[in-house]
mmCIF file of C-alpha atoms and ligand atoms in Angstrom:
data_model
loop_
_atom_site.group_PDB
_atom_site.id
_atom_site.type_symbol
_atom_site.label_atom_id
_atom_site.label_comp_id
_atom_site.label_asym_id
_atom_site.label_seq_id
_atom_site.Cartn_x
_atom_site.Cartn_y
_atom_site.Cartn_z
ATOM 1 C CA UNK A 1 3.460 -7.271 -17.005
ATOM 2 C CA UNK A 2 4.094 -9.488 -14.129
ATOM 3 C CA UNK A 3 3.458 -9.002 -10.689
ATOM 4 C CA UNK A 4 5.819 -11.085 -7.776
ATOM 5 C CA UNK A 5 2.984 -11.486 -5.441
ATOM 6 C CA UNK A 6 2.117 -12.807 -1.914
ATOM 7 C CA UNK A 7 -1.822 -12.689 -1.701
ATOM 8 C CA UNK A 8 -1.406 -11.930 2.399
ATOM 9 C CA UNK A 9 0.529 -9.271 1.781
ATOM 10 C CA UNK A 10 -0.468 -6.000 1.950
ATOM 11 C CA UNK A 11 2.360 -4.419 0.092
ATOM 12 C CA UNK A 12 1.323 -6.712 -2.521
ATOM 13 C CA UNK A 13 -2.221 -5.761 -2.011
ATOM 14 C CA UNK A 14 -1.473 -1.772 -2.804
ATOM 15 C CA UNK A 15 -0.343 -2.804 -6.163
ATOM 16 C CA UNK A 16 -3.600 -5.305 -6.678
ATOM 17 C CA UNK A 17 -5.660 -2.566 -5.309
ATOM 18 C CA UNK A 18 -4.242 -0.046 -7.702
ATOM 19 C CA UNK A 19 -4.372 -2.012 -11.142
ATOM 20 C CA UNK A 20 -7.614 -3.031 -10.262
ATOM 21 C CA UNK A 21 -8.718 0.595 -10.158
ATOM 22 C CA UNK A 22 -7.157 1.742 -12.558
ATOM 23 C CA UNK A 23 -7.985 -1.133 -15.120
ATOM 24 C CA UNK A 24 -4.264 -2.207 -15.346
ATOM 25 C CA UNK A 25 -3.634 -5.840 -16.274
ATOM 26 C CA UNK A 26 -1.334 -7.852 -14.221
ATOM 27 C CA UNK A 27 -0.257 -11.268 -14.331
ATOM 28 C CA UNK A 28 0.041 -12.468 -10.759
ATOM 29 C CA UNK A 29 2.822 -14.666 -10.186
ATOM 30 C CA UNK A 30 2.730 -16.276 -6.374
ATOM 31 C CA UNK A 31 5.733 -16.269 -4.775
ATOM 32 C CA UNK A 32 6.572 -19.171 -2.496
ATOM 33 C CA UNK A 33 7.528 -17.014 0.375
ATOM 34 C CA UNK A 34 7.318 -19.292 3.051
ATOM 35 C CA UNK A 35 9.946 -21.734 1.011
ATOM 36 C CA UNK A 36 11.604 -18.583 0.966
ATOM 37 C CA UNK A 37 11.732 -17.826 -2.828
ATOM 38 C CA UNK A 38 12.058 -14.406 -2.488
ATOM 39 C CA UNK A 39 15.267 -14.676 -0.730
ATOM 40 C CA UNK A 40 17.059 -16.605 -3.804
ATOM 41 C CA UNK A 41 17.439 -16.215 -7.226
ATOM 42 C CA UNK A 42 16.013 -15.511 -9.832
ATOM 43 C CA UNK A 43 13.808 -13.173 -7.430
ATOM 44 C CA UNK A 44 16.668 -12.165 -5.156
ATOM 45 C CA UNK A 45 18.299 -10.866 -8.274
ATOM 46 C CA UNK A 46 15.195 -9.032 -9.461
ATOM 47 C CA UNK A 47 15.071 -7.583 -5.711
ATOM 48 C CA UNK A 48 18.343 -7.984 -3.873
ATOM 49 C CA UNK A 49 16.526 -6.964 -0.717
ATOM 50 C CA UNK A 50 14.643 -10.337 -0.863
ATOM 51 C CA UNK A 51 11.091 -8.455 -0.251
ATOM 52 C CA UNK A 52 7.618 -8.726 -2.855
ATOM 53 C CA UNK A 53 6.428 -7.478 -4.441
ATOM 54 C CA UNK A 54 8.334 -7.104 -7.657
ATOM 55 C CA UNK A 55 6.977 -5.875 -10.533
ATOM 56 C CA UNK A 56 8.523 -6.812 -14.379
ATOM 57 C CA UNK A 57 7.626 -5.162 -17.225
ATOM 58 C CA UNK A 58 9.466 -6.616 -19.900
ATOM 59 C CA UNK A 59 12.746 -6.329 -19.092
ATOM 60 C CA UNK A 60 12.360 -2.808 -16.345
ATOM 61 C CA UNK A 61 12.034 -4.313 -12.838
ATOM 62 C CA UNK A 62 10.490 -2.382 -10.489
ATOM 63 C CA UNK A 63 10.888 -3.535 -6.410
ATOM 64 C CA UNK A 64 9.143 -1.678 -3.581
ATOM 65 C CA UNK A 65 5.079 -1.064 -3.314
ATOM 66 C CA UNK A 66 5.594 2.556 -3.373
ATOM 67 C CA UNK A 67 7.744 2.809 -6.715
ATOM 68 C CA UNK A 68 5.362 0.286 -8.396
ATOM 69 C CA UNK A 69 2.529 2.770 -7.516
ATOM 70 C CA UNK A 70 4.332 5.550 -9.300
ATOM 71 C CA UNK A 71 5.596 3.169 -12.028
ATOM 72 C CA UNK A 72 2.219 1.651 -12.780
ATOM 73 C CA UNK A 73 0.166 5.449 -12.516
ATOM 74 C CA UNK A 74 2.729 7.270 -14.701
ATOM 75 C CA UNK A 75 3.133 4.817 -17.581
ATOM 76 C CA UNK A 76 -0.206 3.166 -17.779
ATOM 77 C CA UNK A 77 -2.402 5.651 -15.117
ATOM 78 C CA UNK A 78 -3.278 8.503 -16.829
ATOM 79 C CA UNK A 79 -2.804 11.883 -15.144
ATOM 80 C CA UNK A 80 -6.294 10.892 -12.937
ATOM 81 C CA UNK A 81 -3.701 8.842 -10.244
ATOM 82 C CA UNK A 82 -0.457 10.518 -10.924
ATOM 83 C CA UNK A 83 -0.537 14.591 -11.675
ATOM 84 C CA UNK A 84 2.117 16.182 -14.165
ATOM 85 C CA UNK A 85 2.880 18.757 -11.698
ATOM 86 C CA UNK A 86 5.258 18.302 -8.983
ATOM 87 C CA UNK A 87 3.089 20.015 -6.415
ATOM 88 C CA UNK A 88 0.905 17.331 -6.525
ATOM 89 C CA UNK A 89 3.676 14.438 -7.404
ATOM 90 C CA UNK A 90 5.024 15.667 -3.806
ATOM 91 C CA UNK A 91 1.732 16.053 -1.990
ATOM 92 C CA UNK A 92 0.898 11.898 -3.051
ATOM 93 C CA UNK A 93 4.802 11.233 -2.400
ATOM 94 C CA UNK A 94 4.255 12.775 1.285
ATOM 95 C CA UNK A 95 1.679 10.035 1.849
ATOM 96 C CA UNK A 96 3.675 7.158 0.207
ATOM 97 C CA UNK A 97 6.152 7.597 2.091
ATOM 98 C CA UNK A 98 3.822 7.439 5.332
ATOM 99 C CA UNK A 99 2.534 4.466 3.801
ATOM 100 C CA UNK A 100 6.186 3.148 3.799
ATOM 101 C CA UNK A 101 7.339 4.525 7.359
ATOM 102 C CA UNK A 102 4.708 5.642 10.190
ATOM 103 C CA UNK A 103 2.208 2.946 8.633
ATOM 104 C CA UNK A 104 4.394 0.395 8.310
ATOM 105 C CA UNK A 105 6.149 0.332 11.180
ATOM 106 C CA UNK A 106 2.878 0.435 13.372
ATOM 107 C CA UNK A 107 -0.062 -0.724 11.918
ATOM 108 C CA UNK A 108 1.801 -3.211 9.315
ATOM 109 C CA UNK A 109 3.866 -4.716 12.276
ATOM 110 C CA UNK A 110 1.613 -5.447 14.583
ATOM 111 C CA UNK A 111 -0.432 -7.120 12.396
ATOM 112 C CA UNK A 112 3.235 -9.283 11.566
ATOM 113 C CA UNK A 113 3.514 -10.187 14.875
ATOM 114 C CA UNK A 114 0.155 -11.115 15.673
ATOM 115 C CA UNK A 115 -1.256 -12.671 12.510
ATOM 116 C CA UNK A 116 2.241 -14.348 11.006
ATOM 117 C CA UNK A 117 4.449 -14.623 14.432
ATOM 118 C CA UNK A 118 6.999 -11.984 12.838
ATOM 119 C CA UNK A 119 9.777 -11.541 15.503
ATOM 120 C CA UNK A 120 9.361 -8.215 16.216
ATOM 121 C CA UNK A 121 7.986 -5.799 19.547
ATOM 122 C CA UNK A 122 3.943 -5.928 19.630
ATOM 123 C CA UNK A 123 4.003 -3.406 22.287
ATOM 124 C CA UNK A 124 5.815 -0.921 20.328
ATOM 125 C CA UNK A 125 3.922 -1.440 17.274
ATOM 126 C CA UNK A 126 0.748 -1.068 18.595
ATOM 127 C CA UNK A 127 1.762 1.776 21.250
ATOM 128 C CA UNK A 128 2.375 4.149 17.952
ATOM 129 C CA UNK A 129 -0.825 2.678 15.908
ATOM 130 C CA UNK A 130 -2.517 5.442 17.228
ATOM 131 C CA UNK A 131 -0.840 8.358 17.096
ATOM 132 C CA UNK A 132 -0.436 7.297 13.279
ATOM 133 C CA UNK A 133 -4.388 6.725 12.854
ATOM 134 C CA UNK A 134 -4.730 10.228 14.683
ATOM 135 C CA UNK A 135 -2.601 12.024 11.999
ATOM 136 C CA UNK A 136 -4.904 10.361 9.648
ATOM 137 C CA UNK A 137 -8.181 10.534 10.702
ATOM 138 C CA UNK A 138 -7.171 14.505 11.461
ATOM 139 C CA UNK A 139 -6.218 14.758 8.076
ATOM 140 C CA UNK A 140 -9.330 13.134 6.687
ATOM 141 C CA UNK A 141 -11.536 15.386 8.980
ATOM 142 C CA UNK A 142 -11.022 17.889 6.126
ATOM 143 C CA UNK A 143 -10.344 16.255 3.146
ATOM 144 C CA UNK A 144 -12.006 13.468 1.489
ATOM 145 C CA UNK A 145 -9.131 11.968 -0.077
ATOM 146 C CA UNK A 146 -5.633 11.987 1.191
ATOM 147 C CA UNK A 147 -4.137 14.164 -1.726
ATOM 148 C CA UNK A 148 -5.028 16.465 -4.658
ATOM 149 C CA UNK A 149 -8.763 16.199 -4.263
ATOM 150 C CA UNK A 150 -9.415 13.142 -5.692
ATOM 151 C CA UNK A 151 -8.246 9.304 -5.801
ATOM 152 C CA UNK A 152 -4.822 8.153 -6.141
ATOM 153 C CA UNK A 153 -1.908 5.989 -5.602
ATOM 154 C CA UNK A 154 -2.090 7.976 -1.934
ATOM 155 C CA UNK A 155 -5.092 6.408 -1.139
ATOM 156 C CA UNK A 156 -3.564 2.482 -2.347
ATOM 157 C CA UNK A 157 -0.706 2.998 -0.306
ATOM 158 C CA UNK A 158 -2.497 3.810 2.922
ATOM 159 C CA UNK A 159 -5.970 2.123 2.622
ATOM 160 C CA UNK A 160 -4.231 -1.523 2.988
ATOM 161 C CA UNK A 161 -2.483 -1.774 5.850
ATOM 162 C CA UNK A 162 -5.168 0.965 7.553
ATOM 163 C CA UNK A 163 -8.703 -1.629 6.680
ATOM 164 C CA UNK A 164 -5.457 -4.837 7.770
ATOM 165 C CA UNK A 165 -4.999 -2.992 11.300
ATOM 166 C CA UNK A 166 -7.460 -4.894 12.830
ATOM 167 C CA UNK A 167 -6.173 -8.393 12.110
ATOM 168 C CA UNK A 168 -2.908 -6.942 14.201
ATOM 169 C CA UNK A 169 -5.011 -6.089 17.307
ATOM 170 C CA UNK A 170 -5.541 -2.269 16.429
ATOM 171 C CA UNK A 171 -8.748 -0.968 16.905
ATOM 172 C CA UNK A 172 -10.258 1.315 14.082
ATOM 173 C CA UNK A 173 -13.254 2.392 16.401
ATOM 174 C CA UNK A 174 -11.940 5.632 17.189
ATOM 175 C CA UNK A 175 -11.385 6.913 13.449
ATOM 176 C CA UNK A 176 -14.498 7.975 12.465
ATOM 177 C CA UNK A 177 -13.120 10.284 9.488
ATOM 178 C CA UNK A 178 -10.697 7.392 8.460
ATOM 179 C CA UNK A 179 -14.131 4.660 8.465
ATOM 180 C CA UNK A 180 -15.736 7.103 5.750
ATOM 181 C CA UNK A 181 -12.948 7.357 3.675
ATOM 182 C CA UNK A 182 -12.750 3.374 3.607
ATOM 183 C CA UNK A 183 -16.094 3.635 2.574
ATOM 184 C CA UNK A 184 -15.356 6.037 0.214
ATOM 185 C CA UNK A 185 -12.829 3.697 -1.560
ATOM 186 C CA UNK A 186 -14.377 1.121 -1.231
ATOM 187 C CA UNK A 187 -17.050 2.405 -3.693
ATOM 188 C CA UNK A 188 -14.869 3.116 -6.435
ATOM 189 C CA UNK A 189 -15.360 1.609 -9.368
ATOM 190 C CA UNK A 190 -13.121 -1.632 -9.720
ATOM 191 C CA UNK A 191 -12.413 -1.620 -5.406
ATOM 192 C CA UNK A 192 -10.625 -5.137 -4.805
ATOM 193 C CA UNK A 193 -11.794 -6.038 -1.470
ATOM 194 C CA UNK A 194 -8.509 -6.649 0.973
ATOM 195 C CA UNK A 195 -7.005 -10.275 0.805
HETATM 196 N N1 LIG B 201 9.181 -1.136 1.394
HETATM 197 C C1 LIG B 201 8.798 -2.381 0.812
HETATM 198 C C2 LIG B 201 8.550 -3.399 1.903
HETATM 199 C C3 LIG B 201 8.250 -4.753 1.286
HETATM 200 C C4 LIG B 201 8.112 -5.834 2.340
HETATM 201 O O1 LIG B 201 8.415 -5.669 3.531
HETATM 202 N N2 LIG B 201 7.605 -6.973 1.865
HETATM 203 C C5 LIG B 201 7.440 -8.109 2.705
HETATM 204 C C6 LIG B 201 6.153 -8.808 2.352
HETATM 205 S S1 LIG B 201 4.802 -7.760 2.863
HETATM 206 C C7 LIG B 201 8.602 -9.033 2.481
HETATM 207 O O2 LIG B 201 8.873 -9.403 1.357
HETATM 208 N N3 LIG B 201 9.304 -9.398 3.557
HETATM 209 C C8 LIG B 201 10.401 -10.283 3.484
HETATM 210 C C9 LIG B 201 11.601 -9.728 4.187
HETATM 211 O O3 LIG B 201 11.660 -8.534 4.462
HETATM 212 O O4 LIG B 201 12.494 -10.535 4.463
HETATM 213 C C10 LIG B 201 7.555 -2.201 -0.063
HETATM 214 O O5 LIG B 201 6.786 -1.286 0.229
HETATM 215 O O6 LIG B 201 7.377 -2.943 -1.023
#
């Protein structure tokens, strides 16, 4: 199974983070992104929005962080990351989808900006950061993981670009609920510290 990876990436990094917890081989495959590889083919037919990472799996391509996730826990996961009932398929799909919107248009693009000169507004990036970190940390104040009680692809699609937000100017200080659930992760068996 091969994974279309950029290592600074933290989209790429949820699906790292994931197969390393869940003892799920990949074979990393680097992606010259700043030669632009992802824009042309073969990978801009795998992915015809020209974005990593990409996963292939024999011949089933899978494009978006969020879809691998799924992909990766209900085929070679177990039932530990991804539940057979849809109450708790929608309570992990409420997060990844935070993970794909509030997160990454706050927290993911300031760090853009400031770490890779990405065109877009700092000021409105990091002006929601917090509100997003507040929904967070509030939500963590209660609950030790971010859905159905224990570890799962919830946690890999929020942990990267939350422990990244620094390197875009956000400050984590604040979050004390969100710092122990770092820690928490970051003591699982198989944790693959951020790029
Ligand atoms: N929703 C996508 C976003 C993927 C994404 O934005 N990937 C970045 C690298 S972190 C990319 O390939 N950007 C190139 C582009 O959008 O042109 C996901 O979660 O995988």
């Amino acid at each position: 199974m091969k994974l279309y990876d950029l290592e600074a990436s933290g989209n790429c990094y949820k699906v790292r983070l994931f197969a390393s917890l869940a003892n799920i081989e990949l074979d990393i495959e680097p992606v010259d992104f700043l030669g632009g590889a992802h824009k042309q083919p073969p990978l801009a037919d795998l992915n015809p929005l020209g974005q990593l990472p990409i996963l292939e799996d024999g011949s089933h391509v899978v494009r978006d962080s969020q879809a691998i996730l799924v992909y990766l826990a209900g085929v070679y996961g177990g039932l530990a990351w991804w539940p057979a009932h849809p109450r708790g398929q929608a309570e992990i799909v409420q997060w990844l989808s935070f993970a794909a919107n509030e997160v990454q248009h706050s927290l993911c693009a300031a760090r853009l900006v400031q770490k890779f000169g990405y065109p877009l507004d700092q000021s409105v990036a990091l002006a929601s950061s917090p509100a997003v970190l507040a929904l967070l940390d509030k939500h963590l104040e209660r609950h030790d993981w971010l859905a159905i009680g224990r570890p799962s692809i919830a946690d890999c699609a929020v942990y990267p670009y939350v422990a990244l937000a620094p390197e875009g100017g956000v400050d984590l200080g604040p979050y004390s609920h969100i710092a122990r659930w770092m820690t928490r992760l970051e003591a699982l068996p198989g944790y693959l510290p951020k790029p």
